Amino acid sequence: MNLKSMTLPELTAVIKELRQPAFRGKQVYSWLHKGVRSYDEMTNLPKGLRDTLAERYPICPPEVARKQVSQKDGTIKYLWRLSDGNCVETVLMRYHYGNTVCISTEVGCRMGCAFCASTLGGLVRRLEPFEMLDQVLFTQVDSGLPVSRIVLMGIGEPLDNFDNVMRFLELVNSPDGMNISMRHISLSTCGLVPKIDELAKRKLQLTLSVSLHAPNDEIRNQIMPVNRAYPSEELLAACRRYYEATSRRISFEYAMIDGVNDSEADARELLRRMKGLPAHFNLIPLNYVEESPLKPSSREAVARFQKILEDGGIPATVRRTLGGDIEASCGQLRRKYAKETT
Ligand code: SAH
């Protein structure tokens, strides 16, 4: 296992096996979580220990394959090349309440949503905990901007990489590391019901986002294959259980697709189905994906949909698009890069 995927007690055990005092464990942990690229940067460690660690536990930091900075809003998008040559995307968004990074959890994705660029080439592999942590650390180091919030909404399905994602959350939340509060973390899922139940058991204070995108199975089946395994009725039931277990209001994502899920009738049906489930809706005008015929809803359709939800008592915000000029959404940069380099 990469040292940076280890918790402090695990790493300390490794250090003790090397016949070093336990406090060295904390020193190494703290350096690693600052985003050093080499053990030689760990200036308060004895040279012998640095050399042994370098030999047995290479750090394998990601390299910047591409970096794009939005001229409009300062959003920065990184395409990282991992040590095995695979690439993943990370986006840094600058909000008034703090800098937020959107990280990837897998190389590719096997969920097959019709509107999403990340899934077009299928799943290549899942990310290790340190590879998720590195996206946060090296985005912070490279940009020089402190990161205070994390969203797991980049490439991949976080709950399809459950154990590694749970370990990543523990690492990034650790007081000896980045110490990012769970309340400043959002995890987005397309709706893997058994995993939502598993997550509920952990009672984390993070925000769960559910990509709903449709008021019923007929529409959801067309755009999200996962709905055939876990129909919307079961998904909403799992959301209710999640709320009961955690008392955390769920945030629902709803990508507005012209003529597919954006009618008044769709909004009314959605309202009915959400009865009694405390929720917040994020309405996202669809981002164009080159390979897909789907188009974003008109501004009027989005406004009408929002009003129906709000009048029915469900808070709904229309998501501001950041980084529109730099393809800052959902696997688009990775695909473009792959096309250009092969
Ligand atoms: N797999 C997770 C997280 C990654 S995607 C999930 O499905 O939730 C993050 C969000 O972007 C999801 O809500 C996803 O449905 C949405 N999304 C994907 N492609 C999009 C597009 N072209 N336009 C708007 N939203 C999109």
Coordinates of C-alpha atoms and ligand atoms in Angstrom, one line a residue:
M1 CA 0.0 0.0 0.0
N2 CA 1.2 3.5 -0.8
L3 CA 2.2 5.3 2.5
K4 CA -0.2 8.1 1.8
S5 CA -3.2 5.7 1.7
M6 CA -2.4 4.7 5.3
T7 CA -4.0 6.2 8.4
L8 CA -1.6 7.7 11.0
P9 CA -1.6 4.5 13.2
E10 CA -0.9 2.3 10.2
L11 CA 1.9 4.6 9.0
T12 CA 3.3 4.7 12.6
A13 CA 3.4 0.9 12.7
V14 CA 5.5 0.9 9.5
I15 CA 7.9 3.5 11.0
K16 CA 8.2 1.4 14.2
E17 CA 9.0 -1.7 12.1
L18 CA 11.9 0.3 10.7
R19 CA 13.1 0.7 14.4
Q20 CA 12.3 4.4 14.4
P21 CA 10.6 6.3 17.3
A22 CA 6.8 6.6 16.9
F23 CA 6.9 10.4 16.6
R24 CA 8.6 10.0 13.2
G25 CA 5.3 8.6 12.0
K26 CA 3.5 11.8 12.7
Q27 CA 6.3 13.8 11.0
V28 CA 6.1 11.7 7.9
Y29 CA 2.3 11.8 7.8
S30 CA 2.3 15.5 8.2
W31 CA 4.8 16.0 5.3
L32 CA 3.0 13.6 3.0
H33 CA -0.3 15.5 3.7
K34 CA 1.4 18.8 2.7
G35 CA 1.9 17.4 -0.8
V36 CA 5.7 17.0 -0.9
R37 CA 7.0 15.4 -4.1
S38 CA 10.1 13.8 -2.5
Y39 CA 11.3 12.5 0.8
D40 CA 14.2 14.9 0.6
E41 CA 11.8 17.7 1.4
M42 CA 11.3 16.1 4.8
T43 CA 14.1 18.1 6.3
N44 CA 13.5 17.1 9.9
L45 CA 14.0 13.4 9.2
P46 CA 17.3 11.6 9.4
K47 CA 18.8 11.0 5.9
G48 CA 18.9 7.2 6.4
L49 CA 15.1 7.1 7.1
R50 CA 14.4 9.3 4.1
D51 CA 16.4 6.9 1.8
T52 CA 14.8 3.8 3.2
L53 CA 11.3 5.2 2.7
A54 CA 12.1 6.4 -0.8
E55 CA 13.3 3.0 -1.7
R56 CA 10.4 1.0 -0.2
Y57 CA 7.5 3.5 -0.5
P58 CA 7.9 5.6 -3.6
I59 CA 5.6 8.7 -3.4
C60 CA 4.4 8.5 -7.0
P61 CA 3.0 12.1 -7.2
P62 CA 0.8 12.9 -10.2
E63 CA 2.1 15.1 -13.0
V64 CA 0.2 18.0 -14.6
A65 CA -0.8 16.7 -18.1
R66 CA -2.9 19.8 -18.8
K67 CA -4.0 22.8 -16.9
Q68 CA -6.6 25.3 -18.0
V69 CA -7.6 28.5 -16.2
S70 CA -10.9 30.1 -17.0
Q71 CA -10.6 33.7 -18.0
K72 CA -14.2 34.3 -16.8
D73 CA -14.2 33.1 -13.2
G74 CA -10.7 31.8 -12.3
T75 CA -11.9 28.2 -12.3
I76 CA -8.8 25.9 -12.8
K77 CA -9.0 22.5 -14.4
Y78 CA -6.2 20.0 -14.0
L79 CA -5.7 16.9 -16.0
W80 CA -3.4 14.7 -13.8
R81 CA -1.2 11.9 -15.2
L82 CA -1.1 9.2 -12.6
S83 CA 2.0 7.0 -12.1
D84 CA 0.6 4.3 -14.4
G85 CA -0.1 6.8 -17.2
N86 CA -3.9 7.0 -16.7
C87 CA -5.4 10.5 -16.5
V88 CA -8.0 12.0 -14.2
E89 CA -9.5 15.5 -13.9
T90 CA -9.8 17.8 -10.9
V91 CA -11.5 21.2 -10.9
L92 CA -10.8 24.0 -8.5
M93 CA -13.8 26.4 -8.1
R94 CA -13.5 29.8 -6.4
Y95 CA -16.5 30.6 -4.4
H96 CA -16.9 33.5 -1.9
Y97 CA -17.2 30.9 0.9
G98 CA -14.0 29.2 0.0
N99 CA -12.1 27.3 -2.7
T100 CA -13.7 24.0 -3.6
V101 CA -12.1 21.1 -5.4
C102 CA -14.1 18.6 -7.4
I103 CA -12.2 15.3 -7.5
S104 CA -12.5 12.1 -9.6
T105 CA -12.9 8.8 -7.8
E106 CA -12.3 6.4 -10.8
V107 CA -10.5 6.4 -14.1
G108 CA -13.6 6.3 -16.3
C109 CA -17.0 5.0 -15.0
R110 CA -19.2 2.0 -15.7
M111 CA -22.6 3.6 -14.9
G112 CA -23.3 4.5 -18.5
C113 CA -25.4 7.7 -18.0
A114 CA -26.5 8.9 -21.5
F115 CA -25.5 12.5 -21.0
C116 CA -22.1 12.0 -19.3
A117 CA -18.7 12.2 -21.0
S118 CA -16.9 10.3 -18.2
T119 CA -18.6 7.0 -18.9
L120 CA -18.0 6.9 -22.7
G121 CA -14.9 4.7 -22.5
G122 CA -16.2 2.6 -19.6
L123 CA -14.4 2.0 -16.4
V124 CA -10.6 1.6 -16.6
R125 CA -9.8 1.3 -12.9
R126 CA -10.7 2.6 -9.5
L127 CA -8.6 5.2 -7.7
E128 CA -6.6 4.4 -4.6
P129 CA -7.2 6.5 -1.6
F130 CA -3.9 8.4 -2.0
E131 CA -4.8 9.2 -5.6
M132 CA -7.9 11.0 -4.5
L133 CA -6.0 12.8 -1.7
D134 CA -3.3 13.8 -4.2
Q135 CA -5.8 15.6 -6.3
V136 CA -6.6 17.8 -3.4
L137 CA -3.0 18.2 -2.2
F138 CA -1.4 19.0 -5.5
T139 CA -4.2 21.2 -6.7
Q140 CA -3.6 23.2 -3.6
V141 CA 0.2 23.2 -4.0
D142 CA 0.2 24.0 -7.7
S143 CA -2.5 26.8 -7.5
G144 CA -1.2 28.2 -4.3
L145 CA -4.8 28.5 -3.2
P146 CA -6.0 27.0 0.1
V147 CA -8.7 24.4 -0.3
S148 CA -11.5 24.3 2.2
R149 CA -14.2 22.2 0.6
I150 CA -14.3 19.0 -1.5
V151 CA -16.9 17.6 -3.8
L152 CA -16.8 14.0 -5.1
M153 CA -18.4 14.9 -8.4
G154 CA -15.6 14.4 -10.9
I155 CA -15.1 11.3 -13.1
G156 CA -16.4 8.0 -11.6
E157 CA -19.0 6.7 -9.2
P158 CA -17.8 7.2 -5.6
L159 CA -20.0 4.5 -4.2
D160 CA -18.7 2.0 -6.8
N161 CA -15.3 2.5 -5.2
F162 CA -16.7 2.4 -1.6
D163 CA -13.8 1.3 0.6
N164 CA -11.2 3.5 -1.1
V165 CA -13.5 6.5 -0.9
M166 CA -14.3 5.9 2.8
R167 CA -10.6 5.7 3.5
F168 CA -10.0 8.9 1.5
L169 CA -12.6 10.6 3.6
E170 CA -10.9 9.5 6.8
L171 CA -7.6 10.7 5.5
V172 CA -8.7 14.1 4.4
N173 CA -10.7 14.6 7.6
S174 CA -7.8 13.7 9.8
P175 CA -6.6 16.4 12.3
D176 CA -2.9 15.6 11.5
G177 CA -3.6 15.9 7.7
M178 CA -5.8 18.4 5.9
N179 CA -8.4 18.4 8.6
I180 CA -11.3 19.2 6.3
S181 CA -14.5 18.9 8.1
M182 CA -17.1 16.4 6.9
R183 CA -19.6 19.2 6.7
H184 CA -17.4 20.7 3.9
I185 CA -17.5 17.5 1.8
S186 CA -20.2 16.4 -0.7
L187 CA -20.5 13.0 -2.2
S188 CA -22.5 12.5 -5.3
T189 CA -24.0 9.2 -6.4
C190 CA -26.1 8.0 -9.3
G191 CA -28.1 5.9 -6.9
L192 CA -26.5 2.6 -5.8
V193 CA -29.1 1.7 -3.2
P194 CA -27.2 -0.9 -1.1
K195 CA -24.2 1.4 -0.8
I196 CA -26.4 4.4 0.2
D197 CA -27.6 2.1 3.1
E198 CA -24.0 1.3 3.9
L199 CA -23.1 4.9 3.9
A200 CA -26.0 5.7 6.2
K201 CA -24.7 3.3 8.8
R202 CA -21.5 5.4 9.1
K203 CA -23.5 8.5 10.0
L204 CA -21.0 10.9 8.4
Q205 CA -21.8 14.6 8.5
L206 CA -21.1 15.0 4.8
T207 CA -23.7 16.1 2.3
L208 CA -25.1 13.3 0.1
S209 CA -26.0 14.4 -3.4
V210 CA -28.2 12.1 -5.5
S211 CA -28.2 12.4 -9.2
L212 CA -31.9 11.9 -9.8
H213 CA -32.4 13.7 -13.2
A214 CA -36.0 12.3 -13.7
P215 CA -39.4 12.3 -12.0
N216 CA -40.2 8.7 -12.9
D217 CA -38.7 5.3 -14.1
E218 CA -39.8 5.8 -17.7
I219 CA -37.6 8.8 -18.2
R220 CA -34.9 7.7 -15.8
N221 CA -34.5 4.3 -17.5
Q222 CA -33.8 6.1 -20.8
I223 CA -30.9 8.2 -19.5
M224 CA -29.6 6.2 -16.5
P225 CA -29.0 2.5 -16.9
V226 CA -28.5 2.2 -13.1
N227 CA -32.2 2.8 -12.7
R228 CA -32.9 -0.7 -14.1
A229 CA -31.0 -2.2 -11.2
Y230 CA -32.4 0.3 -8.6
P231 CA -35.6 1.9 -9.7
S232 CA -36.5 5.4 -8.5
E233 CA -39.0 4.1 -5.9
E234 CA -36.2 2.1 -4.2
L235 CA -33.8 4.9 -4.5
L236 CA -36.2 7.4 -2.9
A237 CA -36.9 4.9 -0.1
A238 CA -33.1 4.6 0.5
C239 CA -33.0 8.4 0.6
R240 CA -35.6 8.4 3.3
R241 CA -33.7 5.8 5.3
Y242 CA -30.6 7.9 4.9
Y243 CA -32.3 11.0 6.2
E244 CA -33.7 9.1 9.2
A245 CA -30.3 7.7 10.0
T246 CA -28.3 10.8 9.6
S247 CA -30.7 13.8 9.9
R248 CA -28.8 15.2 6.9
R249 CA -30.9 16.8 4.2
I250 CA -30.1 15.3 0.8
S251 CA -29.2 17.4 -2.1
F252 CA -30.7 16.2 -5.5
E253 CA -29.0 16.9 -8.8
Y254 CA -31.3 17.4 -11.8
A255 CA -29.6 18.0 -15.1
M256 CA -32.2 19.8 -17.3
I257 CA -32.4 18.2 -20.7
D258 CA -34.5 19.8 -23.4
G259 CA -37.7 17.9 -24.1
V260 CA -36.7 15.0 -21.9
N261 CA -37.2 15.8 -18.3
D262 CA -38.1 19.5 -18.2
S263 CA -41.8 19.9 -18.6
E264 CA -44.3 21.3 -16.2
A265 CA -45.8 17.8 -15.8
D266 CA -42.4 16.5 -14.9
A267 CA -41.9 19.1 -12.2
R268 CA -45.4 18.3 -10.7
E269 CA -44.7 14.6 -10.7
L270 CA -41.4 15.2 -9.1
L271 CA -43.0 17.2 -6.3
R272 CA -45.5 14.4 -5.6
R273 CA -42.8 11.8 -5.4
M274 CA -40.6 13.9 -3.0
K275 CA -43.4 14.3 -0.5
G276 CA -42.2 14.1 3.1
L277 CA -38.5 13.9 2.1
P278 CA -36.5 17.0 3.1
A279 CA -34.5 17.9 0.1
H280 CA -32.8 20.5 -1.9
F281 CA -32.6 20.5 -5.7
N282 CA -29.8 21.6 -7.8
L283 CA -31.0 22.3 -11.3
I284 CA -28.2 22.1 -13.8
P285 CA -28.7 23.1 -17.4
L286 CA -27.1 20.1 -19.3
N287 CA -23.6 20.6 -20.4
Y288 CA -23.1 19.8 -24.1
V289 CA -21.3 16.6 -24.7
E290 CA -19.9 16.3 -28.2
E291 CA -20.9 12.6 -28.6
S292 CA -24.5 13.1 -27.4
P293 CA -27.6 14.5 -29.1
L294 CA -29.0 15.7 -25.8
K295 CA -29.4 19.5 -25.4
P296 CA -29.8 21.8 -22.4
S297 CA -33.3 23.1 -21.5
S298 CA -34.1 26.6 -22.3
R299 CA -33.7 29.3 -19.6
E300 CA -37.5 29.6 -19.5
A301 CA -38.0 25.9 -19.0
V302 CA -35.5 25.9 -16.1
A303 CA -37.1 28.9 -14.5
R304 CA -40.6 27.3 -14.8
F305 CA -39.4 24.0 -13.3
Q306 CA -37.7 25.8 -10.4
K307 CA -40.8 27.9 -9.6
I308 CA -43.0 24.8 -9.5
L309 CA -40.6 23.1 -7.1
E310 CA -40.3 26.1 -4.9
D311 CA -44.0 26.8 -4.8
G312 CA -44.4 23.2 -3.7
G313 CA -42.0 23.8 -0.8
I314 CA -38.8 22.3 -2.2
P315 CA -35.9 24.7 -2.3
A316 CA -34.3 24.6 -5.8
T317 CA -31.3 26.5 -7.1
V318 CA -30.1 26.8 -10.6
R319 CA -26.5 25.9 -10.7
R320 CA -24.2 28.7 -11.9
T321 CA -22.0 27.3 -14.6
L322 CA -18.3 27.8 -13.8
G323 CA -15.4 27.2 -16.2
G324 CA -17.7 26.9 -19.3
D325 CA -14.9 28.2 -21.4
I326 CA -12.5 25.5 -20.3
E327 CA -14.6 22.3 -20.7
A328 CA -14.6 22.2 -16.9
S329 CA -17.2 19.5 -16.6
C330 CA -17.4 15.8 -16.4
G331 CA -14.7 14.0 -18.2
Q332 CA -14.5 16.2 -21.2
L333 CA -10.9 17.2 -20.9
R334 CA -9.7 13.6 -20.3
R335 CA -11.5 12.5 -23.5
K336 CA -10.1 15.3 -25.6
Y337 CA -6.6 14.7 -24.3
A338 CA -6.9 10.9 -25.1
K339 CA -8.0 11.7 -28.6
E340 CA -5.2 14.2 -29.2
T341 CA -2.5 11.9 -27.8
T342 CA -3.4 8.6 -29.5
Ligands
SAH1 N1 -21.2 9.3 -10.4 C1 -21.6 10.3 -9.6 C2 -20.7 11.6 -9.5 C3 -20.1 12.1 -10.8 S1 -21.0 13.1 -11.9 C4 -23.0 10.7 -9.9 O1 -23.6 10.2 -10.8 O2 -23.6 11.5 -9.1 C5 -21.4 14.6 -11.1 C6 -22.8 15.2 -11.6 O3 -22.7 15.6 -12.9 C7 -23.9 14.1 -11.6 O4 -25.0 14.6 -11.1 C8 -24.0 13.8 -13.1 O5 -25.2 13.2 -13.4 C9 -23.8 15.2 -13.7 N2 -23.5 15.2 -15.1 C10 -22.9 14.3 -15.8 N3 -22.8 14.7 -17.1 C11 -23.5 15.9 -17.2 C12 -23.8 16.8 -18.2 N4 -23.4 16.6 -19.5 N5 -24.5 17.9 -17.9 C13 -24.8 18.2 -16.6 N6 -24.6 17.4 -15.6 C14 -23.9 16.2 -15.9

